[in-house]
Coordinates of C-alpha atoms in Angstrom, one line a residue:
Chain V
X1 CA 11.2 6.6 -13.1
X2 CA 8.7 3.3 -13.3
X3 CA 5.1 4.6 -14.1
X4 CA 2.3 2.4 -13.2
X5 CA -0.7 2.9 -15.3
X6 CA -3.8 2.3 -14.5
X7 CA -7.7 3.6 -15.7
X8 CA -8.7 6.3 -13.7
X9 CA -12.4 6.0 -13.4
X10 CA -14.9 2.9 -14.7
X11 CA -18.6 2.9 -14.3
X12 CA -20.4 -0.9 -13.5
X13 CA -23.7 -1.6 -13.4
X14 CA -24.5 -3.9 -10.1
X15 CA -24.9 -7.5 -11.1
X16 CA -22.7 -6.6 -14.2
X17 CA -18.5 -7.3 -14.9
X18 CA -15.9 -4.7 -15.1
X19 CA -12.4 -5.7 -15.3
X20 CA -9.5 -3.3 -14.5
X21 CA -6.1 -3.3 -15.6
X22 CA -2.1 -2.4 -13.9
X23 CA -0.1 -1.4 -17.0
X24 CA 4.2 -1.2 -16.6
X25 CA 6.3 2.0 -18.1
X26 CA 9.0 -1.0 -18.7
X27 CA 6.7 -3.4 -21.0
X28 CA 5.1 -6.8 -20.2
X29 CA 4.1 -7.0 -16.8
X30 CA 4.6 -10.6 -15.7
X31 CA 3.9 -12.8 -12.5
X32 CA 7.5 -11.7 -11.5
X33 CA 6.0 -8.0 -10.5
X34 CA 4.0 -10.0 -8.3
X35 CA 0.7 -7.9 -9.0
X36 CA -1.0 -7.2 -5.9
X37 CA -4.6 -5.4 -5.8
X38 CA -5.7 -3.1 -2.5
X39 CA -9.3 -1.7 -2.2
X40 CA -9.9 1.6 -0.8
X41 CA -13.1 2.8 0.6
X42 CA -13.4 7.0 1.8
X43 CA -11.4 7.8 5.3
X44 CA -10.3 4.0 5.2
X45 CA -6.5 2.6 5.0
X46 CA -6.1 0.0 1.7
X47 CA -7.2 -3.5 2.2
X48 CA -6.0 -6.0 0.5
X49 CA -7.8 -8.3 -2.3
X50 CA -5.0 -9.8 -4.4
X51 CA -1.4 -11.0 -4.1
X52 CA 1.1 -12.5 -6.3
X53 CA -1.2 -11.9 -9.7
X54 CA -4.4 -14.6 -8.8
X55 CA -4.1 -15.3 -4.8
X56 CA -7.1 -14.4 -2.8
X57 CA -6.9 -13.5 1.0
X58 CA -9.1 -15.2 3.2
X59 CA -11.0 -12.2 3.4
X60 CA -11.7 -11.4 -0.7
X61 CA -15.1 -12.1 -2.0
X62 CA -15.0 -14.8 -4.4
X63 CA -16.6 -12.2 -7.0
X64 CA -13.3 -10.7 -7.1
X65 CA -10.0 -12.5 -9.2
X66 CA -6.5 -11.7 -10.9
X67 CA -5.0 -12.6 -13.8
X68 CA -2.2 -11.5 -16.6
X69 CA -4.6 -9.9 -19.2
X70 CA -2.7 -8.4 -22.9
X71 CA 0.5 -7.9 -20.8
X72 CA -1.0 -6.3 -18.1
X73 CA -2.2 -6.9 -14.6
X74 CA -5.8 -7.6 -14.2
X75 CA -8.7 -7.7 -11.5
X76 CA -11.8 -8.9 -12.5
X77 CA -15.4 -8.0 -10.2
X78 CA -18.2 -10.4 -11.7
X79 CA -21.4 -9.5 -10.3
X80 CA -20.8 -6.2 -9.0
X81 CA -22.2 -5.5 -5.4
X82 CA -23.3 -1.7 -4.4
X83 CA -20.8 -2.0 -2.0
X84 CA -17.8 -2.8 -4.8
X85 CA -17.9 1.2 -5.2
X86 CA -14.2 2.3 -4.2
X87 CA -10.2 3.2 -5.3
X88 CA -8.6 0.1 -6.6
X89 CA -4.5 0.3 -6.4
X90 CA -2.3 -2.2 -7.9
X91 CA 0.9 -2.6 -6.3
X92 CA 3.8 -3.7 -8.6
X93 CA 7.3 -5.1 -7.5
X94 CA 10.5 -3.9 -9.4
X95 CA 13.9 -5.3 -7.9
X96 CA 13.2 -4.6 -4.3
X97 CA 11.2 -1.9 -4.5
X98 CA 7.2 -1.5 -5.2
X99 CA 5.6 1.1 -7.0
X100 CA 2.1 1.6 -6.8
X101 CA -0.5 2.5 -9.5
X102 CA -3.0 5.8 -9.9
X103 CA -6.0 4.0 -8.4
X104 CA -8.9 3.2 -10.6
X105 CA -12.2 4.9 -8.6
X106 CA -14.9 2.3 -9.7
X107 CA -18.4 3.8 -9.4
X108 CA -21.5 1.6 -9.3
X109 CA -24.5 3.2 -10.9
Chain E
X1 CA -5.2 -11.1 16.3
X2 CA -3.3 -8.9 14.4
X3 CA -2.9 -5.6 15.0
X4 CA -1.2 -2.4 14.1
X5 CA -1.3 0.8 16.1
X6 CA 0.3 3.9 14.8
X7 CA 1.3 7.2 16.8
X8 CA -0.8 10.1 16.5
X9 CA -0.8 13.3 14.4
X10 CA 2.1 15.5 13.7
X11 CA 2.2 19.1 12.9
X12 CA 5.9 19.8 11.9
X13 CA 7.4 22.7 10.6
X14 CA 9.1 22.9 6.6
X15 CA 12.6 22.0 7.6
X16 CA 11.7 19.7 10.7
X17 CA 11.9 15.9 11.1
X18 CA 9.1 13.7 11.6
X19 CA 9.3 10.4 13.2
X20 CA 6.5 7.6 12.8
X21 CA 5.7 4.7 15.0
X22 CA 4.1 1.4 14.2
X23 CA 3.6 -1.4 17.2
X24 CA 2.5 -4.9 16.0
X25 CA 0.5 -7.3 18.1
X26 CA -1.0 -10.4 17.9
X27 CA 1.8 -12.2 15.4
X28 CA 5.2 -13.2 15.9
X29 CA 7.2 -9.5 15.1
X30 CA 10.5 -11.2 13.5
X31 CA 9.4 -13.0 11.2
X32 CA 7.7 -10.3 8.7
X33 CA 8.5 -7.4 7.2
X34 CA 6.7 -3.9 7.1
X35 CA 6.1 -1.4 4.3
X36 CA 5.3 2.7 4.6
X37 CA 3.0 3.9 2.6
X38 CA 1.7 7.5 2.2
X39 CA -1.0 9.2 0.9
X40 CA -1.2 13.0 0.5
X41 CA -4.8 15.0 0.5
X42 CA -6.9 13.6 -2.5
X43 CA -4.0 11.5 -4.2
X44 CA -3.2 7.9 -4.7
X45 CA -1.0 5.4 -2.6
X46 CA 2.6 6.3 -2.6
X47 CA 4.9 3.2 -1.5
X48 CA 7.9 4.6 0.5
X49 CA 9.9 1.3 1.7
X50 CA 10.4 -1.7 3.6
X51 CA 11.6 -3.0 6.6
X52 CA 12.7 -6.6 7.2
X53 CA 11.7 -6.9 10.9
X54 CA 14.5 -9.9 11.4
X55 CA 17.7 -8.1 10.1
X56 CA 16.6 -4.6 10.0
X57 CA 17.6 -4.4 6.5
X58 CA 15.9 -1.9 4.2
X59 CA 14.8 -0.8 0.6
X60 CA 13.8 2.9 0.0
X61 CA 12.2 4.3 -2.5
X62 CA 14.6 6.2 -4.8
X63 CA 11.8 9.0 -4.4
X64 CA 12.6 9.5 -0.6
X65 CA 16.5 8.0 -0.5
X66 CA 18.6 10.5 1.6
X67 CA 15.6 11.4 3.8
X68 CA 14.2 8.4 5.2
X69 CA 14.8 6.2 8.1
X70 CA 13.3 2.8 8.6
X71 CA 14.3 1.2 12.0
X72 CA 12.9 -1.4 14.1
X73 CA 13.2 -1.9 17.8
X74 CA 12.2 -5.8 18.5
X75 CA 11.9 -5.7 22.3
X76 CA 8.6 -3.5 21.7
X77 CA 7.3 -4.8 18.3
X78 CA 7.6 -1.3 17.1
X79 CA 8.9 0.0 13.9
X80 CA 10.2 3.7 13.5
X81 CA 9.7 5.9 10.2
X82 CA 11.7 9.1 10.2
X83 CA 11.5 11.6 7.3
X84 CA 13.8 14.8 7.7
X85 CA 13.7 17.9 5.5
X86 CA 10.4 17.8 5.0
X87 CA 8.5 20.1 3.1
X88 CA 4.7 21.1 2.2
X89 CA 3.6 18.6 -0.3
X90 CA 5.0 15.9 2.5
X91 CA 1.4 16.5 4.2
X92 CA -0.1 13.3 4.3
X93 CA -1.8 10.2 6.0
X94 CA 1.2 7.9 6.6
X95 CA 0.3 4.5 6.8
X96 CA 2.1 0.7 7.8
X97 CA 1.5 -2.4 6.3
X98 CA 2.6 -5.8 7.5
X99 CA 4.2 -8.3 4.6
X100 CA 4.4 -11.9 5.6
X101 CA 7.1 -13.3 2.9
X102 CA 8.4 -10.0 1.2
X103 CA 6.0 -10.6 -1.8
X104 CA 2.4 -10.5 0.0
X105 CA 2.4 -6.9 1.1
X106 CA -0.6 -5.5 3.4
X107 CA -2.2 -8.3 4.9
X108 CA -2.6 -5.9 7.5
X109 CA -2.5 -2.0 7.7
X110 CA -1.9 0.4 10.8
X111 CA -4.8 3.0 10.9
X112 CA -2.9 5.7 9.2
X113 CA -0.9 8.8 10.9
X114 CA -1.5 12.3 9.4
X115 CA 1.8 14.4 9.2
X116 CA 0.6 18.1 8.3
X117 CA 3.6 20.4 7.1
X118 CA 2.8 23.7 7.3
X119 CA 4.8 27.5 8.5

């Protein structure tokens, strides 16, 4: 059974830069799991940020990017906004089938 | 634009079947494919399969293989998630997501569809 790991809580300062991470149970997760990052917000469905390890949707704030970081997934918030504070979710592809992370919840304070 | 409306709630007995709908608007149905995703009371995102919406073919997750059925019905831009033999811990919001290519899943999400389990 794949695990995806990811951290499950990080506290930010606003203005400040936190970066979470998307961790594989089978090793070096590369741009072949086509990391994709979802934001989740109370009583809300997922929406989207990231796809295919560093594409942004037309909707993602430019404060938000991907990257490979130390074998992991990555998604970097520079300049944290109030309104940042929410689940994060990586999504990871394995053969056909996805497997999603724990969620990081991100608290601004 | 685009748009995905899901069915309403379900209260279903341990044992029963519950079936899911998802209809798309405001994109070209065929030509995308669509993933179901759950999410039980104060727990992460669970990814159950997908759908392409041109064949019909699909991937399960090995977690719900045996008990789910993706299907798609193109004259209504609708596409059907059935999960049998379900059980208590199957309460959850259930959730579709359009995928453009097959790699750039939930572009767009339906609003979610709670399924509560209970005797």
């Amino acid at each position: 059974q794949t695990v995806v790991t990811q951290e499950p809580s990080l506290t930010v300062s606003p203005g400040g830069t936190v970066i979470l991470t998307c961790a594989s149970s089978t090793g070096v997760v590369t741009s072949g799991y086509y990391p994709n990052w979802f934001q989740q917000k109370p009583g809300q469905a997922p929406r989207a940020l990231i796809y295919s390890t560093t594409n942004k949707h037309s909707w993602t704030p430019a404060r938000f990017s991907g990257s490979l970081l130390g074998g992991k997934a990555a998604l970097t918030l520079s300049a944290v906004q109030p309104e940042d504070e929410a689940e994060y979710y990586c999504l990871l592809y394995y053969d056909g089938a996805w497997v999603f992370g724990g969620g990081t919840k991100l608290t601004v304070l | 634009q685009v748009q995905l409306v899901q069915s309403g709630a379900e209260v279903k007995k341990p044992g029963a079947s519950v079936k899911v709908s998802c209809k798309a608007s405001g994109y070209t149905f065929t030509t995308s494919y669509m993933h179901w995703v759950r999410q039980a009371p104060g727990q992460g995102l669970e990814w159950m399969g997908i759908i392409n919406l041109s064949g019909g073919t699909t991937n399960y997750a090995q977690t719900f293989q045996g008990r789910v059925a993706m299907t798609r019905d193109t004259s209504t831009s609708t596409v059907h998630m059935e999960l049998s033999s379900l059980k208590s811990e199957d309460t959850a919001v259930y959730y579709c997501a359009r995928d453009t290519s097959g790699a750039i899943p939930g572009d767009h999400w339906g609003q979610g569809t709670q399924v509560t389990v209970s005797s």
